[in-house]
Every structure is written in structure tokens, then in C-alpha cells.
XYZ file of N, CA and C in Angstrom:
570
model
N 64.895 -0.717 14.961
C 64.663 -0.060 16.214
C 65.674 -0.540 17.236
N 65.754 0.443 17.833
C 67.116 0.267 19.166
C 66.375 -0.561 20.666
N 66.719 -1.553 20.829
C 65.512 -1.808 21.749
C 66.029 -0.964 23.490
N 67.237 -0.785 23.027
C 67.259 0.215 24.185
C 67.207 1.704 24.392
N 66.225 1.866 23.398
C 66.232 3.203 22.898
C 65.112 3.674 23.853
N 64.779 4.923 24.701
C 63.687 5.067 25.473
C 62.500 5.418 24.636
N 61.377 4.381 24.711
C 59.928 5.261 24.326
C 59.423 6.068 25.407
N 58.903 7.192 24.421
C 57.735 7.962 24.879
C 56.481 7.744 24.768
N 55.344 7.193 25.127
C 53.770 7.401 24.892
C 53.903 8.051 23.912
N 53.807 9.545 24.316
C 53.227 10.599 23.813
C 53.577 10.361 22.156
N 54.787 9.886 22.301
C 55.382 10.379 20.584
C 54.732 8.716 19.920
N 54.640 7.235 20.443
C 53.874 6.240 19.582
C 52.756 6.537 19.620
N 51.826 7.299 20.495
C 50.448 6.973 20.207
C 50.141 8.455 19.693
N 50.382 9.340 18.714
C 49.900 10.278 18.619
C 48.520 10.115 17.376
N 48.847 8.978 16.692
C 47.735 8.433 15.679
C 46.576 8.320 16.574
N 46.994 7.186 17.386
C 45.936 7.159 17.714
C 45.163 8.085 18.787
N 45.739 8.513 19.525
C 44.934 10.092 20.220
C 44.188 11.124 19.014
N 44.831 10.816 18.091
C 44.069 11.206 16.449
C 42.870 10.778 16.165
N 42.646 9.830 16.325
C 41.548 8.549 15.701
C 40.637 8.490 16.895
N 41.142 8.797 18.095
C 39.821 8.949 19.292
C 39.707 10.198 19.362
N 40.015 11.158 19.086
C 39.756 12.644 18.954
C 38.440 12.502 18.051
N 39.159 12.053 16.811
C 37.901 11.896 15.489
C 37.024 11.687 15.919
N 36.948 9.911 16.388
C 36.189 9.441 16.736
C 34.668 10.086 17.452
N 35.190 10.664 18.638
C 34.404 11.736 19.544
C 33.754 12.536 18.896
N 34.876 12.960 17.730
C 33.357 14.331 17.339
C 32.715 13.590 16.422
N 32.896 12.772 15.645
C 32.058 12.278 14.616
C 30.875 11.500 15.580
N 30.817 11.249 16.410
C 29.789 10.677 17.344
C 28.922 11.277 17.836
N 29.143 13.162 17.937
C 28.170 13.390 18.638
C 27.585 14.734 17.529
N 27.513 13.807 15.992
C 26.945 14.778 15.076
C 26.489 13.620 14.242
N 26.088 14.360 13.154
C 25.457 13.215 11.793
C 26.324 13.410 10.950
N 27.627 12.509 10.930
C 28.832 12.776 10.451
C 28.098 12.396 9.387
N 27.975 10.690 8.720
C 27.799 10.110 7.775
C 26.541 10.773 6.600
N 25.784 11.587 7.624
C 24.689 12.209 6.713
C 25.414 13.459 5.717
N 26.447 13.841 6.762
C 27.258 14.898 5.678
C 27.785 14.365 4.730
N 28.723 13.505 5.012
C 29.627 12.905 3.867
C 29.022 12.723 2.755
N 27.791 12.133 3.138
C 27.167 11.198 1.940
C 26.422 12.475 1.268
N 25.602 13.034 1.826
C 25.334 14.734 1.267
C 26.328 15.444 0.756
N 27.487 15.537 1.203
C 28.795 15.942 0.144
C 29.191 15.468 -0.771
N 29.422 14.158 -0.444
C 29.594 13.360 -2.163
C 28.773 13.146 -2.318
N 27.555 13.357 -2.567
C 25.899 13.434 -4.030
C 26.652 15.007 -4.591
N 26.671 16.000 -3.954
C 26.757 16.826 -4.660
C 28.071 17.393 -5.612
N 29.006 16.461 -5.551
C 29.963 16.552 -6.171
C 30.158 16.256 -8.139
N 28.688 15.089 -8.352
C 28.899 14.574 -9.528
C 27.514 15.549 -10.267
N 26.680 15.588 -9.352
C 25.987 16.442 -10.261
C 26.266 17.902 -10.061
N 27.338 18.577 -9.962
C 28.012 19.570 -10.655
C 28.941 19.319 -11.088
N 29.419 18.397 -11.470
C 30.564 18.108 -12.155
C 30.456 17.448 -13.465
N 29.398 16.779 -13.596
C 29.103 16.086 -14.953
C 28.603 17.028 -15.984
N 27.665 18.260 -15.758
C 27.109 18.624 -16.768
C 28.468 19.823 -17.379
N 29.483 20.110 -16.783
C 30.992 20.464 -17.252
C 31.850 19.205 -17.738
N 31.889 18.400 -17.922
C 32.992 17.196 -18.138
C 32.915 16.914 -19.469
N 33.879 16.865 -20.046
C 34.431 16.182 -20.973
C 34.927 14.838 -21.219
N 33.888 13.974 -22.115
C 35.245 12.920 -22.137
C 35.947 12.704 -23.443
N 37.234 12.574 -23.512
C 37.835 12.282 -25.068
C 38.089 10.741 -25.423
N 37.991 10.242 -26.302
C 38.022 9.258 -26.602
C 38.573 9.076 -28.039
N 39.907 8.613 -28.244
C 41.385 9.483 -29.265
C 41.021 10.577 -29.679
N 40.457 10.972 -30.739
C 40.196 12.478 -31.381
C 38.266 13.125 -30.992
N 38.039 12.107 -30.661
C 36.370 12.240 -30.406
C 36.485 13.336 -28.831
N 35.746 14.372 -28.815
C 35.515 14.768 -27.844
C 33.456 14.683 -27.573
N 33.621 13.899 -26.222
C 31.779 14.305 -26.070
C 31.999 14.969 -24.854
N 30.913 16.267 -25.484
C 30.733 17.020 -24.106
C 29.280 16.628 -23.680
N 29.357 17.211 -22.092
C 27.656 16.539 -21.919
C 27.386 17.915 -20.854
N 27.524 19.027 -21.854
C 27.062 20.235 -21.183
C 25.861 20.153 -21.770
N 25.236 21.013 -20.919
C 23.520 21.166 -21.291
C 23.531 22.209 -20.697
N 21.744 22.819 -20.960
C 21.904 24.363 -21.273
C 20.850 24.360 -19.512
N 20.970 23.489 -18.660
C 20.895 23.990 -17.206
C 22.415 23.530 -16.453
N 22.957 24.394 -17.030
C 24.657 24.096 -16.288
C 24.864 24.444 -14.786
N 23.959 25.735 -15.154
C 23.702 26.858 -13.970
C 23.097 26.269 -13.091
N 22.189 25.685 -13.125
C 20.895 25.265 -12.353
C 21.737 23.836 -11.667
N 22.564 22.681 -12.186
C 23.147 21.695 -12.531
C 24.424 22.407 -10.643
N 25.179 23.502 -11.085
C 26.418 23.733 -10.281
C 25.632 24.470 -9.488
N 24.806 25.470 -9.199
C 24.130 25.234 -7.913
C 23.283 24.502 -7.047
N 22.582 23.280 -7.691
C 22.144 21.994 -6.646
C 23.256 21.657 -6.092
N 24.548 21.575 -6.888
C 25.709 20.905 -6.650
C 26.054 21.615 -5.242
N 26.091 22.726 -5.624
C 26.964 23.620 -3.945
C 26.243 23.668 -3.287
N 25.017 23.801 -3.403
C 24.140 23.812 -2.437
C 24.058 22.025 -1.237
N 23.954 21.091 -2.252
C 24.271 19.509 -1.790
C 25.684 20.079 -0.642
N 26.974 20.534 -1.362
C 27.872 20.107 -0.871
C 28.194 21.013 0.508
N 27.645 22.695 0.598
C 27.366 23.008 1.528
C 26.528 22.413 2.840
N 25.495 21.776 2.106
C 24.581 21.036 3.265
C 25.353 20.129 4.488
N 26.117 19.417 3.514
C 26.483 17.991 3.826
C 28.032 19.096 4.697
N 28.356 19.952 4.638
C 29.195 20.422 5.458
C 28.564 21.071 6.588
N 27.600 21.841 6.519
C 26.850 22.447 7.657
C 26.418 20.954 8.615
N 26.210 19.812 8.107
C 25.447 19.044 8.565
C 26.844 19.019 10.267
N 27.970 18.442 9.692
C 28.517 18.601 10.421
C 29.677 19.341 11.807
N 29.006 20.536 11.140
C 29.345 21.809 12.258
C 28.281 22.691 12.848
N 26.666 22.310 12.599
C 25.946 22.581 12.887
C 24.658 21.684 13.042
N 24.574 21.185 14.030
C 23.451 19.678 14.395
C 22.388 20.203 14.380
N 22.174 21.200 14.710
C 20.637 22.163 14.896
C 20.059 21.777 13.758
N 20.243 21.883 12.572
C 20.206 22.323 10.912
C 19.255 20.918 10.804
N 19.754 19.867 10.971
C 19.656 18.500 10.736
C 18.313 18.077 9.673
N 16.985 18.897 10.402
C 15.760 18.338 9.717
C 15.518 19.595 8.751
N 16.085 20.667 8.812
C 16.487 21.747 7.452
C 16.820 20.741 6.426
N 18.341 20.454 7.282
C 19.256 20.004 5.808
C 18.648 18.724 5.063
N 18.447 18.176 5.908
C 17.554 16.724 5.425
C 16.679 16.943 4.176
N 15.222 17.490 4.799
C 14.525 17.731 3.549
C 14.887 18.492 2.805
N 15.894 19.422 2.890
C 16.504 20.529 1.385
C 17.744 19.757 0.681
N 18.196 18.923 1.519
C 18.976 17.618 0.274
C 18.373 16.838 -0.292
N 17.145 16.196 0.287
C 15.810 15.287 -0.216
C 15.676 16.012 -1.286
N 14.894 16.815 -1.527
C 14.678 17.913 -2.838
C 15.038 18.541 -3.531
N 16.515 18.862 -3.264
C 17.611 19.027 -4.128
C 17.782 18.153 -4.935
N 17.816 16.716 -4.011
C 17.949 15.420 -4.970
C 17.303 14.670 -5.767
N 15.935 15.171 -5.722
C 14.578 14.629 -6.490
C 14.509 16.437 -7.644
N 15.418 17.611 -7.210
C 15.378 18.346 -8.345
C 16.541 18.157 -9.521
N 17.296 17.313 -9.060
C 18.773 17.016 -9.904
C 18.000 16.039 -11.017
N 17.060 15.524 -10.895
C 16.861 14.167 -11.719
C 16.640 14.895 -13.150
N 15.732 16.132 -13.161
C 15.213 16.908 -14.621
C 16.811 17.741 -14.946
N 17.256 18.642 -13.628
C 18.046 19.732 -13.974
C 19.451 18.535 -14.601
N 20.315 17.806 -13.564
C 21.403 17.822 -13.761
C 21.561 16.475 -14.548
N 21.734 16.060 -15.794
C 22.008 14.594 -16.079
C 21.523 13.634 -15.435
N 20.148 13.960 -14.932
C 19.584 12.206 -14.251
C 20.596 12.101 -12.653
N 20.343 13.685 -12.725
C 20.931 13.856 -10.890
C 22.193 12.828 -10.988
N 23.007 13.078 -11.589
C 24.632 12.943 -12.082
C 24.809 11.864 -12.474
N 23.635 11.031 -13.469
C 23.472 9.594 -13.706
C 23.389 8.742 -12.737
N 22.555 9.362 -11.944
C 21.958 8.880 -10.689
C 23.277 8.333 -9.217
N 24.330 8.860 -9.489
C 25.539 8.548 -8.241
C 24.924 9.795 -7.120
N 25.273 11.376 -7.926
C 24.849 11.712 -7.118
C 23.225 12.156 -6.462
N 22.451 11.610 -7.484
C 21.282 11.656 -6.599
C 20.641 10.430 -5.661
N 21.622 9.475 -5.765
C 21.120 8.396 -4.435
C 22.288 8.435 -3.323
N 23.346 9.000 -3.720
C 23.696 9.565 -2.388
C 23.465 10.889 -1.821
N 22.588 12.031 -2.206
C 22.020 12.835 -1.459
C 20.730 12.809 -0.682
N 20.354 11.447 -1.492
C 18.865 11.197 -1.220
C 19.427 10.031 0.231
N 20.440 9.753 -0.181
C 20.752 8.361 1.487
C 20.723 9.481 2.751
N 22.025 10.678 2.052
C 22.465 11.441 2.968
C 21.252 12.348 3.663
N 20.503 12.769 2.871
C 19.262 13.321 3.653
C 18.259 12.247 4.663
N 18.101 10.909 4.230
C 17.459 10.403 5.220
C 18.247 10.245 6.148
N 19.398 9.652 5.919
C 20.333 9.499 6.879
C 20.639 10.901 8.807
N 19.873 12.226 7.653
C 20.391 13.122 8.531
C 18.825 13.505 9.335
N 17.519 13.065 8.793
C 16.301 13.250 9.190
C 16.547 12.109 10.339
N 17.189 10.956 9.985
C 17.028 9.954 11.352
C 17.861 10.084 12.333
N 18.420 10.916 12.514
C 19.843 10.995 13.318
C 18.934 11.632 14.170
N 19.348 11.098 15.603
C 19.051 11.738 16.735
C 20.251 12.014 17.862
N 20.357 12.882 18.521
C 21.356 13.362 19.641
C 21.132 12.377 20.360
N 22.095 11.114 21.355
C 22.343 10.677 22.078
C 22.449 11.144 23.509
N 21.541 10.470 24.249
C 21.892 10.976 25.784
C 22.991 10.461 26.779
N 23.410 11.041 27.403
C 24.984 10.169 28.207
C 23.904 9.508 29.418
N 24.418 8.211 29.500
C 23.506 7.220 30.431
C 24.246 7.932 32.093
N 23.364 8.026 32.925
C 23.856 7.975 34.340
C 23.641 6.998 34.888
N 24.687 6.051 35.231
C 24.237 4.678 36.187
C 23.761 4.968 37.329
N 24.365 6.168 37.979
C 23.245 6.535 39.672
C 22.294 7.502 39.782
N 21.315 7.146 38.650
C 20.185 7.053 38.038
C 18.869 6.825 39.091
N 18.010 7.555 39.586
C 16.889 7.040 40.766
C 16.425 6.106 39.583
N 16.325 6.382 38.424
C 15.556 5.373 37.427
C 15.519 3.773 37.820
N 16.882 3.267 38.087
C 17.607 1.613 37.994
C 16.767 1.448 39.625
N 16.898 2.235 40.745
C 16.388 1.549 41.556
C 14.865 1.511 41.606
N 13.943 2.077 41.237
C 12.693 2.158 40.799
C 12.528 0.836 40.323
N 13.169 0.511 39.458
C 13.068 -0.608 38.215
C 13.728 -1.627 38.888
N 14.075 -2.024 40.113
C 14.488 -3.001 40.889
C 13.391 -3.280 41.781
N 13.013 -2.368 41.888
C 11.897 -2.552 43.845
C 10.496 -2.884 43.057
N 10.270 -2.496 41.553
C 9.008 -2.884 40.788
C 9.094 -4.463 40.405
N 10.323 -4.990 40.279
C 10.125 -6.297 40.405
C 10.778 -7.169 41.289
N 10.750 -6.889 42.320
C 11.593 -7.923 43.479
C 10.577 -8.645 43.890
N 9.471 -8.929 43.533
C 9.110 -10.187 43.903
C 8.433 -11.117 42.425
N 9.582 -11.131 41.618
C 9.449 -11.477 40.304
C 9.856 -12.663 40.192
N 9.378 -13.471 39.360
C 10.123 -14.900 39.010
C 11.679 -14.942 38.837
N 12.396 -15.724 39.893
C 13.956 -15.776 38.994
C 14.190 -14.996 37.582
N 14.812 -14.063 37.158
C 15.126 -14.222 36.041
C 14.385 -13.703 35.321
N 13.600 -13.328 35.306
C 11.733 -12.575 34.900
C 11.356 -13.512 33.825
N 11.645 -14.867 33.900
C 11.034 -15.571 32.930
C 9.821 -16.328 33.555
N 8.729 -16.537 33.080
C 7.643 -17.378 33.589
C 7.743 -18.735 33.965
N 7.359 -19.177 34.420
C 7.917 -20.834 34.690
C 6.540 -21.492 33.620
N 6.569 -23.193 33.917
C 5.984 -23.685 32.732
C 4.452 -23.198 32.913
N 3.667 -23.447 31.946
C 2.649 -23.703 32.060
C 1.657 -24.392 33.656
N 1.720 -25.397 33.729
C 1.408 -26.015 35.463
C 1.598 -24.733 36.450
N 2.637 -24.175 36.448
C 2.974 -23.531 37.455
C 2.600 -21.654 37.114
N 1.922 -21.611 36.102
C 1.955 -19.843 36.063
C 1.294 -19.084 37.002
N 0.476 -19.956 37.809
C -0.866 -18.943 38.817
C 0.349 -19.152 40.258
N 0.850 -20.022 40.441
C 1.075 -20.868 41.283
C 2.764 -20.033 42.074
N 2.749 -18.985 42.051
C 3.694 -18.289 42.395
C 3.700 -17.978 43.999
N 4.827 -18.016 44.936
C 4.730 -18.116 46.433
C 3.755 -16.204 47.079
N 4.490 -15.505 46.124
C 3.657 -14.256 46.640
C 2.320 -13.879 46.041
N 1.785 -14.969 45.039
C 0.529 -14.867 44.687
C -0.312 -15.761 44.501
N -1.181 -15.939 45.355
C -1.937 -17.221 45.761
C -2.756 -17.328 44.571
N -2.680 -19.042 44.057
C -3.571 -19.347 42.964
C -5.298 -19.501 43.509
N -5.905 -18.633 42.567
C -7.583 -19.028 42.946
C -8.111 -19.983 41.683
N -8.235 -21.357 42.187
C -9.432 -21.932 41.333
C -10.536 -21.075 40.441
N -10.867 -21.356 39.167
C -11.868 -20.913 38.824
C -12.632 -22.025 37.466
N -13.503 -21.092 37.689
C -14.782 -22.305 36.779
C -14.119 -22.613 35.265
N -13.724 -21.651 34.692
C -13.511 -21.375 33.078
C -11.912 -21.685 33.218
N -11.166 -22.168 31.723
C -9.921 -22.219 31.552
C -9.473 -20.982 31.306
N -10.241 -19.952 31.075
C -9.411 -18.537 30.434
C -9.061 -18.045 31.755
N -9.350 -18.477 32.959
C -9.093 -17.580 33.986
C -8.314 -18.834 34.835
N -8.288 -19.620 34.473
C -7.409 -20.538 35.492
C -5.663 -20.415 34.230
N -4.877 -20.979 34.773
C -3.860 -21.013 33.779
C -3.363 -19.533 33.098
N -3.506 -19.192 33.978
C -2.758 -17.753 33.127
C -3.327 -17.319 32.403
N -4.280 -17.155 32.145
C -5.104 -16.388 31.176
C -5.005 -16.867 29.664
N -4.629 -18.507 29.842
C -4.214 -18.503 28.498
C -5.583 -19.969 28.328
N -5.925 -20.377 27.652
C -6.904 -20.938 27.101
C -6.794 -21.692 25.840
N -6.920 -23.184 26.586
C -6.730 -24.288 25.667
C -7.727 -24.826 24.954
N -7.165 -24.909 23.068
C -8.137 -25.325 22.380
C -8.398 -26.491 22.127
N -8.080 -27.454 22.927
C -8.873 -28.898 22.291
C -8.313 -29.646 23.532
């Protein structure tokens, strides 16, 4: 590099204006519920077609729900794409990947020797727990509410010791007969 060569911003950081672009949208969807719903459905349509050779040995591990096998499959891998261009879908897609993935176990090879049926089964809970995020407002009537409810609170809102719990300047301690009512309501056993 020329060190007197002029940089531009624009032209070093274009990765990363990339990677916070991403970033953003994958944040305000159930990115990871797709992915993982996309790859479950990749192996159980793909295994009950595969071949493996092994020198002259060929094993196939077609079976006679192939059909049944490559549509859980598209159906998984559609999900897990809707998941992320359509947030609405979320508790659709959830339980119809859940059950897709508990139907792969009979139809497709043990739901693709079980890769892809514990990642459709992650990806569906994953997309039932996802909730939309709210953007916080700091000038919020909320924060001052929640200031004026405790301004006459202990330092710190921690209690002071024991000796001192009744014994607070804006709340006059009253003597009483019983320990459950003297001491903070707390009551000593021996």
C-alpha cells in the first residue's frame, strides 16, 4: 500500500456497511429459526435419493416413501425461508416444522438419520419463541413514574441490616408486642 495514496471510507468499509446491513435485518426477524428449519429439511430429502459407492458396491437407501420423504423436505425448506421474509407466519411455521419433523421420523430415514429432524425440531421451537422486540424510548413518562415511586427509598434500594429495617427517617418505627411485627416482618427462631 502507498501510504500516500488517498483513502476513501466509502471504498474500505464497504464489508462492513455489509455486515451492519445484515446485521439489522437478521435482528428484526427469526433469522436462526429459518436457517435451522432450512437445514433440517435439506437431509431428509436428500437421503432417501443418495447413493453411496463404496469401490464396486453401490448402497442405495431409496425407499418406497421417496415422495412423501422430498416433500417434508420442501416443505421444511420453504418454511425456514418464509420464516424469514414473513414474521407474521412465525407460530404457523413453528408448529408445521414441529410436525413435519416428528412426521420425517416413519416417512424419511429416521427424519434423515435424525440430522434433519433435530434441526427442524430446534428450528421450530426456536421460531414459536421468538418474539418482536420493542425499540426502548428513554423519554418515556414510564422512567419518571418509576423515580417519584421511590424517592424516599433506602440509598440504593437495598435494605439496611437487620437492627435498622423499621427504623427508616420517613417511616417511624412502632414498637410491638410479637417479633413477627417488630423487625421487619421477619421472625426469629430461637
Amino acid at each position: 500500500m502507498n501510504p500516500q495514496a488517498p483513502v476513501r471510507a466509502a471504498d474500505d468499509a464497504w464489508l462492513t456497511v455489509v455486515y451492519y446491513r445484515f446485521r439489522a435485518w437478521r435482528g428484526g426477524r427469526p433469522f436462526w429459526a429459518g436457517l435451522f428449519t432450512l437445514i433440517g429439511g435439506f437431509p431428509i430429502a436428500y437421503f432417501p435419493y443418495a447413493d453411496l459407492r463404496l469401490g464396486n458396491i453401490t448402497i442405495a437407501m431409496a425407499t418406497t416413501a421417496g415422495a412423501g420423504s422430498l416433500i417434508i423436505g420442501i416443505l421444511l425448506m420453504t418454511l425456514g425461508v418464509a420464516l424469514w421474509f414473513q414474521q407474521g407466519i412465525r407460530v404457523f411455521a413453528g408448529v408445521a416444522s414441529i410436525l413435519l419433523a416428528l412426521v420425517s421420523l416413519p416417512v424419511s430415514n429416521l427424519g434423515g438419520f435424525f440430522i434433519g429432524f433435530l434441526f427442524s425440531l430446534l428450528g421450530g421451537a426456536l421460531a414459536l419463541s421468538w418474539a418482536p422486540g420493542k425499540p426502548v424510548d428513554p423519554e418515556a413518562d414510564g422512567a419518571t413514574d418509576h423515580q417519584e415511586a421511590f424517592a424516599d427509598a433506602p440509598v440504593g434500594g437495598v435494605p439496611g441490616p437487620r437492627g435498622t429495617e423499621t427504623a427508616y427517617p420517613s417511616y417511624p418505627s412502632y414498637p410491638s408486642e410479637t417479633t413477627a411485627h417488630a423487625d421487619g416482618g421477619r421472625n426469629s427462631a430461637g
